[in-house]
Tab-separated table of C-alpha atoms in Angstrom:
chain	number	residue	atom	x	y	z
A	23	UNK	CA	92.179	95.288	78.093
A	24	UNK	CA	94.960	95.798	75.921
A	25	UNK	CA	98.113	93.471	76.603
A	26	UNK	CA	101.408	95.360	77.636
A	27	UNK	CA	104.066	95.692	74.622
A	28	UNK	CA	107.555	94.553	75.740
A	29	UNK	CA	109.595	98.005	74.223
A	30	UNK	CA	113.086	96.873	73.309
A	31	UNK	CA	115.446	99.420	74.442
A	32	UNK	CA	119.605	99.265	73.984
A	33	UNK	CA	121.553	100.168	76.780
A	34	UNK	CA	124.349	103.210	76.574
A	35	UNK	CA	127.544	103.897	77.225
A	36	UNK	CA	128.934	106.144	79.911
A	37	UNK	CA	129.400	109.583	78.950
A	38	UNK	CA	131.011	112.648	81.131
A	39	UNK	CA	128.695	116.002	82.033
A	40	UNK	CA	130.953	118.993	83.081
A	41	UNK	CA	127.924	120.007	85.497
A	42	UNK	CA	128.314	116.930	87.382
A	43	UNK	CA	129.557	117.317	91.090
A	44	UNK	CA	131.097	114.314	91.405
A	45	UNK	CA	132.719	114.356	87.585
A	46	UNK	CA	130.401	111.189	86.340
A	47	UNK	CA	127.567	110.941	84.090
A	48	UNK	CA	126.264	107.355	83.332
A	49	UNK	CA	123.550	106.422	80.427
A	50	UNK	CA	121.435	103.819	81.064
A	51	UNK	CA	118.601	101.950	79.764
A	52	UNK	CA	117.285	98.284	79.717
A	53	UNK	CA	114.026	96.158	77.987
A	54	UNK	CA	111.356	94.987	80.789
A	55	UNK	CA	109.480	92.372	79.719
A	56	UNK	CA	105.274	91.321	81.740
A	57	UNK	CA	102.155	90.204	81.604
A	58	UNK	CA	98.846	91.056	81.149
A	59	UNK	CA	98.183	94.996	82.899
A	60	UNK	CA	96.502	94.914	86.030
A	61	UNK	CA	93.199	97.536	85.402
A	62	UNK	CA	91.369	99.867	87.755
A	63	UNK	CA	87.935	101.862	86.680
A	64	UNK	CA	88.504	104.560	89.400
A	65	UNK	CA	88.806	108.383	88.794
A	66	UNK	CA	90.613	110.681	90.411
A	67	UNK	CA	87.551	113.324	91.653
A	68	UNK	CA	86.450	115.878	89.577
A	69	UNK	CA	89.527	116.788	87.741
A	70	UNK	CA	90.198	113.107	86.148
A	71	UNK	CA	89.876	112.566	82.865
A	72	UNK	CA	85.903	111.159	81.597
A	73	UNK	CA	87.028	109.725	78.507
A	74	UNK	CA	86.468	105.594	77.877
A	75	UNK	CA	89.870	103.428	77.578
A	76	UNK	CA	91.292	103.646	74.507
A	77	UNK	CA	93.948	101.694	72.262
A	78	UNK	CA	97.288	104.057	72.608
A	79	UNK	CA	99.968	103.745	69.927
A	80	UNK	CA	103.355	101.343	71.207
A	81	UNK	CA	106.177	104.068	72.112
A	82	UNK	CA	109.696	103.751	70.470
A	83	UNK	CA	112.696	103.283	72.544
A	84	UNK	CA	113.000	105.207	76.230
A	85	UNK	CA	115.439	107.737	76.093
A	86	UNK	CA	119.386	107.083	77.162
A	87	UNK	CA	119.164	108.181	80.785
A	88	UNK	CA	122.310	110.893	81.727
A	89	UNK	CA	122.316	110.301	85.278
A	90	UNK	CA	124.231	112.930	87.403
A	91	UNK	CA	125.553	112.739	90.888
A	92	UNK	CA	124.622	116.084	92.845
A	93	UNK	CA	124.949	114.742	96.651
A	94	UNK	CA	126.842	111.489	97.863
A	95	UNK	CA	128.171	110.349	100.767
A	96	UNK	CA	124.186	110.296	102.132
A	97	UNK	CA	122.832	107.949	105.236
A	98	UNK	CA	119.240	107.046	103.359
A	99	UNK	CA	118.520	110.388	102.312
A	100	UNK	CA	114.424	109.774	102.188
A	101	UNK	CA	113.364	112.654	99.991
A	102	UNK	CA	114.774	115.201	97.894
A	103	UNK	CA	113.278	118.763	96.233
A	104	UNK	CA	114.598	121.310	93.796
A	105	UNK	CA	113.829	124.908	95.011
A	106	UNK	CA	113.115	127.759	91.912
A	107	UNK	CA	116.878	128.607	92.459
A	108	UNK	CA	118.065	125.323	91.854
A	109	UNK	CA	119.054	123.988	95.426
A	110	UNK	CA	118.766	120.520	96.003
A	111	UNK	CA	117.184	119.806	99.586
A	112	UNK	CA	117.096	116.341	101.175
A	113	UNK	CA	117.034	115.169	104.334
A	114	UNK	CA	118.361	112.024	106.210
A	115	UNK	CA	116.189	109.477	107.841
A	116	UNK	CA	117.677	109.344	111.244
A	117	UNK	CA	117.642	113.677	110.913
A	118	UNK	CA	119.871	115.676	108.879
A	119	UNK	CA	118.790	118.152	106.134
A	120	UNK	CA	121.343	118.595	103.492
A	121	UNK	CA	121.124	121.405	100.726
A	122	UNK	CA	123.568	121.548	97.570
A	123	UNK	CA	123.508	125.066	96.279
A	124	UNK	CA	123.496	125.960	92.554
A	125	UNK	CA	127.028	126.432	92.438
A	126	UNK	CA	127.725	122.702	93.493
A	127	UNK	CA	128.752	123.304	96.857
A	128	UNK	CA	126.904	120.999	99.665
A	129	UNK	CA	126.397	121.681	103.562
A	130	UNK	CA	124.551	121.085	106.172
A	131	UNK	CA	121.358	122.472	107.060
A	132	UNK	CA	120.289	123.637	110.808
A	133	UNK	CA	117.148	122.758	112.083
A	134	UNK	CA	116.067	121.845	115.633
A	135	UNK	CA	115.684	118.151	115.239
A	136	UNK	CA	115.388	117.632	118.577
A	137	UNK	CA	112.150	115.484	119.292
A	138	UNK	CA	112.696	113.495	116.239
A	139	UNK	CA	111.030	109.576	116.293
A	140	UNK	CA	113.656	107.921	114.239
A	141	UNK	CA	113.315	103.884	114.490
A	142	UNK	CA	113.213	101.178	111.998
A	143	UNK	CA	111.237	102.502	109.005
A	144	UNK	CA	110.107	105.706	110.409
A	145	UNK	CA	112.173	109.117	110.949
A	146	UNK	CA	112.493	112.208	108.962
A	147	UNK	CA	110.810	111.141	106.017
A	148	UNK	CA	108.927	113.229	103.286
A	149	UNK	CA	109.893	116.805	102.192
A	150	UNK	CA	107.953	119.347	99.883
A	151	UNK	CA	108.097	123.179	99.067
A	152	UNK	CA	104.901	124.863	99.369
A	153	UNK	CA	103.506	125.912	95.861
A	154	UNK	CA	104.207	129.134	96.815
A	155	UNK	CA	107.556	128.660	98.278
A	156	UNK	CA	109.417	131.208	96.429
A	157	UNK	CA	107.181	134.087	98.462
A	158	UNK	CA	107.010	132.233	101.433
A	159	UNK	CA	109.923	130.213	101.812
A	160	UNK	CA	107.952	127.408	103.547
A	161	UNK	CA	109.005	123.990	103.498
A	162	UNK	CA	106.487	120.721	104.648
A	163	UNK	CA	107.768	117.569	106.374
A	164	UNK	CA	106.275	113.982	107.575
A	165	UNK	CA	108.456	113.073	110.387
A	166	UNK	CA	108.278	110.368	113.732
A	167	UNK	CA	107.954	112.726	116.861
A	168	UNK	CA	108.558	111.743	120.517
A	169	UNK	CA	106.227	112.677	122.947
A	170	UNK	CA	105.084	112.128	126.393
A	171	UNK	CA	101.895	110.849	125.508
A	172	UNK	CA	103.458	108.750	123.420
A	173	UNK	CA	104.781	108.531	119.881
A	174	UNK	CA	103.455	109.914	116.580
A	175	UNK	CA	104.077	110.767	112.687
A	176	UNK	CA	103.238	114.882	112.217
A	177	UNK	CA	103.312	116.942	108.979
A	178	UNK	CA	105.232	120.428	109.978
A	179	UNK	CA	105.893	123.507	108.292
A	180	UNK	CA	108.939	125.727	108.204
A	181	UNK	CA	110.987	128.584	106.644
A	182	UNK	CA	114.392	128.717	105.225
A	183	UNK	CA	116.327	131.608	105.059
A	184	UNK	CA	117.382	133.253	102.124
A	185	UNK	CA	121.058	131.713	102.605
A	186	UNK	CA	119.777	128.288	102.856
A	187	UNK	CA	121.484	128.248	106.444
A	188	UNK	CA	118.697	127.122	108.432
A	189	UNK	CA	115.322	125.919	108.882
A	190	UNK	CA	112.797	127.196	111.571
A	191	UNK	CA	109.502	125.574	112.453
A	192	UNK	CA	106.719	127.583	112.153
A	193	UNK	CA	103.354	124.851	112.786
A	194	UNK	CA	102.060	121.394	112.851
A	195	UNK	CA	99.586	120.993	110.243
A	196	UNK	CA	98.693	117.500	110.970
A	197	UNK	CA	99.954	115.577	114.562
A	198	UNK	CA	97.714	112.339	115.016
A	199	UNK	CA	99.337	109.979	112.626
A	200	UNK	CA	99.746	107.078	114.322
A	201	UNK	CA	103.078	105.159	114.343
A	202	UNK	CA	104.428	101.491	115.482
A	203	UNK	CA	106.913	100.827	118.212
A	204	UNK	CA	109.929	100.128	116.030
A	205	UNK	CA	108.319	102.507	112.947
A	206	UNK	CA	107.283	99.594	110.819
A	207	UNK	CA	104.854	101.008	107.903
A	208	UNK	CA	105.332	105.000	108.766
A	209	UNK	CA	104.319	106.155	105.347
A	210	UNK	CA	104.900	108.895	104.516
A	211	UNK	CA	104.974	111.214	101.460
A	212	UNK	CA	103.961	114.384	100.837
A	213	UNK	CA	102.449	116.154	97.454
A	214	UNK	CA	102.253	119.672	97.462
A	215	UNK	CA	99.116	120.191	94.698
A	216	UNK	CA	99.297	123.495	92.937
A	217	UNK	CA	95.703	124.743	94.567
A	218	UNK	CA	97.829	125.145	97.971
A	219	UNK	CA	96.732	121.622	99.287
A	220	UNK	CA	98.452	118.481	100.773
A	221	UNK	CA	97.796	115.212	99.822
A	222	UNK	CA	99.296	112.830	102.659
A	223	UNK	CA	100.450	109.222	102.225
A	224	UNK	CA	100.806	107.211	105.637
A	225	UNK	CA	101.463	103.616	106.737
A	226	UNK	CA	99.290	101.160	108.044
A	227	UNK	CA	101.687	100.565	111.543
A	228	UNK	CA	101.326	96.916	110.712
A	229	UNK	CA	98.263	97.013	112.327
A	230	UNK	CA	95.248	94.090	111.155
A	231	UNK	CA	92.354	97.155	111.367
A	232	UNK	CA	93.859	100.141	110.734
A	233	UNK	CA	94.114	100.763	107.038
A	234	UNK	CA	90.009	100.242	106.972
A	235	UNK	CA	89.095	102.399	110.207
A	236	UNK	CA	87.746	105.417	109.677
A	237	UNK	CA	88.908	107.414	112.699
A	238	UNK	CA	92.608	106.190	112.228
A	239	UNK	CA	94.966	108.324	109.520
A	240	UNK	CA	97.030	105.443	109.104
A	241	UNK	CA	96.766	103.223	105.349
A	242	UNK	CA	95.192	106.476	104.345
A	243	UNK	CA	96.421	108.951	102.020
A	244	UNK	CA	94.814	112.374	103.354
A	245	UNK	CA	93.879	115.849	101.949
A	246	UNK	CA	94.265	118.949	103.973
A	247	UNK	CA	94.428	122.889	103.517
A	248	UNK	CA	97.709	124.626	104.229
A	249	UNK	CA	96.712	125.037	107.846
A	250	UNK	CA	95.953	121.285	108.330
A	251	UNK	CA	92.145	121.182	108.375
A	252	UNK	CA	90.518	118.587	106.092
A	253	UNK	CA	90.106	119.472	102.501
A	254	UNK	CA	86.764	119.760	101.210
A	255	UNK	CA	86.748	116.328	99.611
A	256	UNK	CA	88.254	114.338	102.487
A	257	UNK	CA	86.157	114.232	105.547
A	258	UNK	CA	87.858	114.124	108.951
A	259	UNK	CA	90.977	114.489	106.457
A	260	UNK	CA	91.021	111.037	104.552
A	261	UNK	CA	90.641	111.137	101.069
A	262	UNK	CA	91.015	107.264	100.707
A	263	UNK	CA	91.839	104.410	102.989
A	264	UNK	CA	92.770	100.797	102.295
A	265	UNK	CA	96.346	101.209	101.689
A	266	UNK	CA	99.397	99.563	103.372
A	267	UNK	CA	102.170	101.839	103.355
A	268	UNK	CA	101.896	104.835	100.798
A	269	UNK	CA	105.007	106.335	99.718
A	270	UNK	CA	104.888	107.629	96.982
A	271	UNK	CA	101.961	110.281	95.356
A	272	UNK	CA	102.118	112.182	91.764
A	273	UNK	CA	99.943	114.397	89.435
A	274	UNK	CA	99.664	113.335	85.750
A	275	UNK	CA	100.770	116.349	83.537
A	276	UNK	CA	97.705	117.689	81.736
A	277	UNK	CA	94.643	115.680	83.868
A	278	UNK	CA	95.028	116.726	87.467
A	279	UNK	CA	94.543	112.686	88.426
A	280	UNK	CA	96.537	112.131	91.360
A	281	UNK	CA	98.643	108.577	91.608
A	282	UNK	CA	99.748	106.399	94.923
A	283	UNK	CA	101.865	103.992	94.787
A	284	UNK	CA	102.397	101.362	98.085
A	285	UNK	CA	104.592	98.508	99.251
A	286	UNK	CA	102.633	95.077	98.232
A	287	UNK	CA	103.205	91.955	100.898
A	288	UNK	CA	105.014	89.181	99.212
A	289	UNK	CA	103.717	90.205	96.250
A	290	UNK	CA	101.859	93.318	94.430
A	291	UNK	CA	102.916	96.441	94.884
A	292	UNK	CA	100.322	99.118	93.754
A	293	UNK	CA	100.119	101.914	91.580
A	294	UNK	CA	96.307	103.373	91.904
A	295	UNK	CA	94.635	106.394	90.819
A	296	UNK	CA	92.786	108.059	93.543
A	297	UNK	CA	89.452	108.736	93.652
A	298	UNK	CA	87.957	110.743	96.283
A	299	UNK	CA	86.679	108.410	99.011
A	300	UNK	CA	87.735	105.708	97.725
A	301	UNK	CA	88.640	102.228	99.234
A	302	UNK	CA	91.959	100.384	97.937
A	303	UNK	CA	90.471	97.256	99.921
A	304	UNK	CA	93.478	96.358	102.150
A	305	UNK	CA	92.608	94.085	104.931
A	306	UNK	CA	94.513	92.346	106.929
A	307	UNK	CA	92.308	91.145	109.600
A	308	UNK	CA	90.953	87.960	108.282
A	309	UNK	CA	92.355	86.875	111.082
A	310	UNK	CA	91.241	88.378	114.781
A	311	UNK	CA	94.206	90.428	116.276
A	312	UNK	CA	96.404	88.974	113.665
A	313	UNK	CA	98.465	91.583	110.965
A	314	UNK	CA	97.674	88.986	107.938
A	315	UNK	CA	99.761	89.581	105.470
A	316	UNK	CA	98.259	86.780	103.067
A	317	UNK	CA	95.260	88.416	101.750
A	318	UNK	CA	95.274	90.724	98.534
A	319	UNK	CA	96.626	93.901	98.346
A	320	UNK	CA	93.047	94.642	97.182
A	321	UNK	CA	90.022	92.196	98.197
A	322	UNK	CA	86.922	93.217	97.001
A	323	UNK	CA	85.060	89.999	98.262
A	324	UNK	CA	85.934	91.307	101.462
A	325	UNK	CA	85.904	94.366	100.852
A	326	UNK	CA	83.052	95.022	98.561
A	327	UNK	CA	83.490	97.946	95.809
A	328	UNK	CA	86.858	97.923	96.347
A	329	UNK	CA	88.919	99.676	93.467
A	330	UNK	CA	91.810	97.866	91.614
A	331	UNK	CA	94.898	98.524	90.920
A	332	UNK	CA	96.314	100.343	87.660
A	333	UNK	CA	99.218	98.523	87.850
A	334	UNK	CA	100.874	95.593	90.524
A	335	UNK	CA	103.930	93.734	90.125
A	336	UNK	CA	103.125	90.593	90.482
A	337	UNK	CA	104.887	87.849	92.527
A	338	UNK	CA	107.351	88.637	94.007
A	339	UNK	CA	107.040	92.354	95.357
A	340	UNK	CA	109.887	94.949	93.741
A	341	UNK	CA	109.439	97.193	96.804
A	342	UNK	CA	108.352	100.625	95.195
A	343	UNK	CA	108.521	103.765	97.400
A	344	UNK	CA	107.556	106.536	95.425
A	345	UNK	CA	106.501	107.560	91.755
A	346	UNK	CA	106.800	110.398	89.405
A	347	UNK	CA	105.702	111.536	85.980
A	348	UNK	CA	108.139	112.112	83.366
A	349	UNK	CA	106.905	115.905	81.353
A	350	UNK	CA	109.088	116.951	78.653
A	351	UNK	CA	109.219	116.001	75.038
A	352	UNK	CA	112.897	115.063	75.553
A	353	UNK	CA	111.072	111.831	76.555
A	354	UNK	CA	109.739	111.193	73.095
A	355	UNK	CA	106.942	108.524	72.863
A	356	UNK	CA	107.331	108.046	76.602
A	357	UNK	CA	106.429	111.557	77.623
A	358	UNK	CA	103.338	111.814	80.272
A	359	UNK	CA	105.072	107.852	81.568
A	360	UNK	CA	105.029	106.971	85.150
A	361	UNK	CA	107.926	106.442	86.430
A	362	UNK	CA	108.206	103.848	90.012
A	363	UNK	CA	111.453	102.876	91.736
A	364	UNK	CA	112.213	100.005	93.208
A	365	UNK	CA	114.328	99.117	96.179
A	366	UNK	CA	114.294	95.538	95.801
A	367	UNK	CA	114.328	95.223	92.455
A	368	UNK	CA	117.130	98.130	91.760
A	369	UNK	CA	115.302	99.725	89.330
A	370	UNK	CA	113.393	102.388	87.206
A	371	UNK	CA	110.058	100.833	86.140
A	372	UNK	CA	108.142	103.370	83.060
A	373	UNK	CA	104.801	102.713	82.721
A	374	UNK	CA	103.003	104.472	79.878
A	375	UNK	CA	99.429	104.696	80.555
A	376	UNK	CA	96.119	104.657	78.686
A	377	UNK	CA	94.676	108.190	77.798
A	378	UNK	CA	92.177	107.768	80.411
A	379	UNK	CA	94.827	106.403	82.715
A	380	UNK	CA	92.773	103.560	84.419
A	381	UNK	CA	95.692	101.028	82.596
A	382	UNK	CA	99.010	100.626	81.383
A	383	UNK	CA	99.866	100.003	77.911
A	384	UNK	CA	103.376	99.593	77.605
A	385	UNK	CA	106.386	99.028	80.347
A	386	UNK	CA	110.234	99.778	80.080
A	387	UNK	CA	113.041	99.414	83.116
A	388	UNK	CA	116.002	101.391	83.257
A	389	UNK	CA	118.788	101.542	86.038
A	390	UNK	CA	118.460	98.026	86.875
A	391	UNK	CA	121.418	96.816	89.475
A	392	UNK	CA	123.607	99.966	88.568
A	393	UNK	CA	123.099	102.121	91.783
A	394	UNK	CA	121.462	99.545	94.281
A	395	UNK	CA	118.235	100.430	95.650
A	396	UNK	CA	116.052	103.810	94.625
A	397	UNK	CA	113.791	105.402	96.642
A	398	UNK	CA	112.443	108.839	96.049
A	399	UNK	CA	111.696	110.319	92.908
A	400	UNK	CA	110.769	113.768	92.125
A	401	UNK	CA	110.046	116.070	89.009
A	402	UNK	CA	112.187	119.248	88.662
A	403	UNK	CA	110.627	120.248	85.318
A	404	UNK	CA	113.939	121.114	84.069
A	405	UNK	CA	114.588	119.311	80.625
A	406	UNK	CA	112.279	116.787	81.560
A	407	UNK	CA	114.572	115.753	84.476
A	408	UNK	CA	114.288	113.613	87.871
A	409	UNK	CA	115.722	114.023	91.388
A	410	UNK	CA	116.504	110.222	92.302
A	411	UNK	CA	117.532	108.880	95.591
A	412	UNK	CA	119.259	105.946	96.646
A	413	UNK	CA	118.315	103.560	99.676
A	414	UNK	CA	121.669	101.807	100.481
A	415	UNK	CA	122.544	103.023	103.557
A	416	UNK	CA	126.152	103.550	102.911
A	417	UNK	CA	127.241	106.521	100.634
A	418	UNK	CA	123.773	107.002	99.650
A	419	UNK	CA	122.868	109.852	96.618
A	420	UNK	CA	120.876	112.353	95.410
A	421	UNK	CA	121.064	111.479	91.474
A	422	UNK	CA	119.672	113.903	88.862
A	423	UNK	CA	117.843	111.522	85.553
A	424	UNK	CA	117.951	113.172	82.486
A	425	UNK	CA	116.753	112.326	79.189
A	426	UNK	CA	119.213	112.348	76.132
A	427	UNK	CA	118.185	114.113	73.321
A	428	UNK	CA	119.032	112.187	69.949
């Protein structure tokens, strides 16, 4: 175990980007300074890497971040993709899509909404574009859904026209997630994997036995095909259980190992590298018929062979809902970092990782306190950038983090 190195990093000044939508472009970067890495020995199936921890050089300085505004004026806009033409989809908790077109202009989007569950934590939630989506135009999303027998989280598919007018479902791939009354711990993310798979992150509903039983899909993260059967590694469609609430899921450029990264208690939040049947040993039922929220986020005296963690936070939980890799040699010494925002905390937290990615070497946070709390984060692969969203709930955004170059 190697300890973390503290990476000094000087913070920017505000610069201007003519491409920005709302005029503003704001640098940012700050030091972060932990302990000891938390470690995990898992693998992430057959495509992880099989190389032994090694020692991995300190990185330099992160980057100045250019951080551009592309959508404001948001109601916690959950998610947020970049389609091959370079509209910017996201979509509203309590049910609105939203699409800025290349040319800056921002509208929005019809879709038939009309059986949306939208309560506390849980509503239209994650969005991703098919691997394919420039043939097929098909868009995935993890939503709350009313129902006569009763309440439920579904994954659904759907086209867009070519104007990016409107959105028309065309299936329900998965529609047995389960859900709380209220929508406490509803999950639920999305990654689209380039084979034409879906890896599924859910929430535990707050419920002491869920995120260990086997025939619920909550505290899961699940694989499926395209038309919602389980994936040949995930039987009855879970891939791994023992997770809390999983909101966030991301490949590592070059390995093909997947990363999920939950909500700890009081403390820990989790960034683990999935393994294929796997257990993340959540489980809160020391208690009978009690949600008890003072165990571990991962208890392998109770639950034996349980994997640990790559990386927690520690005491007191940051609150991270989602993670992304950075890919781009804009990045410098930090390119191939994780990169986990934080709604409590305010913040971008980079974590560069060992070459066989089972720990974390090094740590940086950028961001911190300068556009309240982040949620999503995806990769556009465009100059090494970042779709960012904020979780305010007032004049929320769809940011777009950019490495400066020099």
């Amino acid at each position: 175990m190697k300890l973390v190195s503290t990476v000094g990093i000087v913070a920017a000044t505000a610069c201007v980007l003519a491409a920005c939508s709302s005029g503003e472009s704001v640098q940012q970067a700050e030091s972060s300074q932990t302990g000891a890495p938390q470690t995990g020995a898992s693998t992430a199936g057959a495509s992880a890497a099989s190389t032994e921890p090694t020692e991995s050089a300190e990185p330099g300085p992160l980057p100045s971040l250019s951080v551009t505004t592309l959508i404001d004026g948001l109601d916690k806009p959950w998610d947020a993709v970049m389609a091959p033409d370079g509209t910017v989809l996201t979509g509203e908790r309590s049910g609105r899509f939203v699409v800025r077109d290349p040319g800056g202009d921002t509208r929005e989007l019809d879709a038939d909404l009309g059986d949306l569950y939208a309560s506390g934590e849980t509503g239209l939630m994650g969005i991703a574009l098919a691997t394919d989506f420039a043939a097929s135009r098909t868009v995935y999303t993890c939503q709350g859904v009313r129902g006569d027998a009763g309440n439920r989280i579904a994954v659904m598919s759907w086209t867009v026209d070519p104007g990016w007018t409107q959105l028309s479902r065309t299936g329900t791939l998965v529609d047995d997630i389960p859900v709380a009354d209220g929508g406490r711990h509803g999950g639920c993310r999305i990654l689209a994997h380039p084979d034409g798979t879906l890896y599924i992150g859910t929430g535990d509903t707050a419920s002491p036995t869920v995120p260990q039983d086997r025939n619920s899909l909550g505290g899961k993260v699940l694989h499926v095909n395209a038309d919602g059967s389980a994936a040949a590694d995930a039987p009855d469609r879970i891939f791994t259980l023992g997770h809390r609430n999983v909101q966030g899921l991301a490949i590592r450029p070059d390995t093909g190992q997947i990363y999920e990264v939950e909500q700890g208690t009081s403390r820990d939040d989790e960034l683990n590298l999935l393994e294929a049947g796997g257990n993340y040993g959540y489980s809160p039922d020391r208690r009978p018929s009690v949600y008890d929220e003072s165990v571990p986020m991962t208890d392998p005296e109770r639950v034996p062979g349980a994997l640990p963690a790559v990386w927690s936070s520690g005491d007191p939980t940051i609150a991270t809902p989602d993670v992304t890799f950075v890919d781009g040699e804009q990045w410098g010494s930090w390119n191939g970092a994780a990169v986990i925002s934080s709604q409590q905390g305010e913040k971008l937290v980079f974590l560069m990782l060992s070459q066989d990615g089972t720990e974390y070497v090094a740590d940086a946070e950028a961001l911190e306190g300068t556009y309240g709390r982040l949620r999503s984060l995806t990769s556009v692969g465009t100059d090494g950038a970042f779709l960012l969203t904020t979780d305010n709930g007032s004049d929320d955004q769809v940011l777009l983090v950019t490495p400066e170059v020099g």
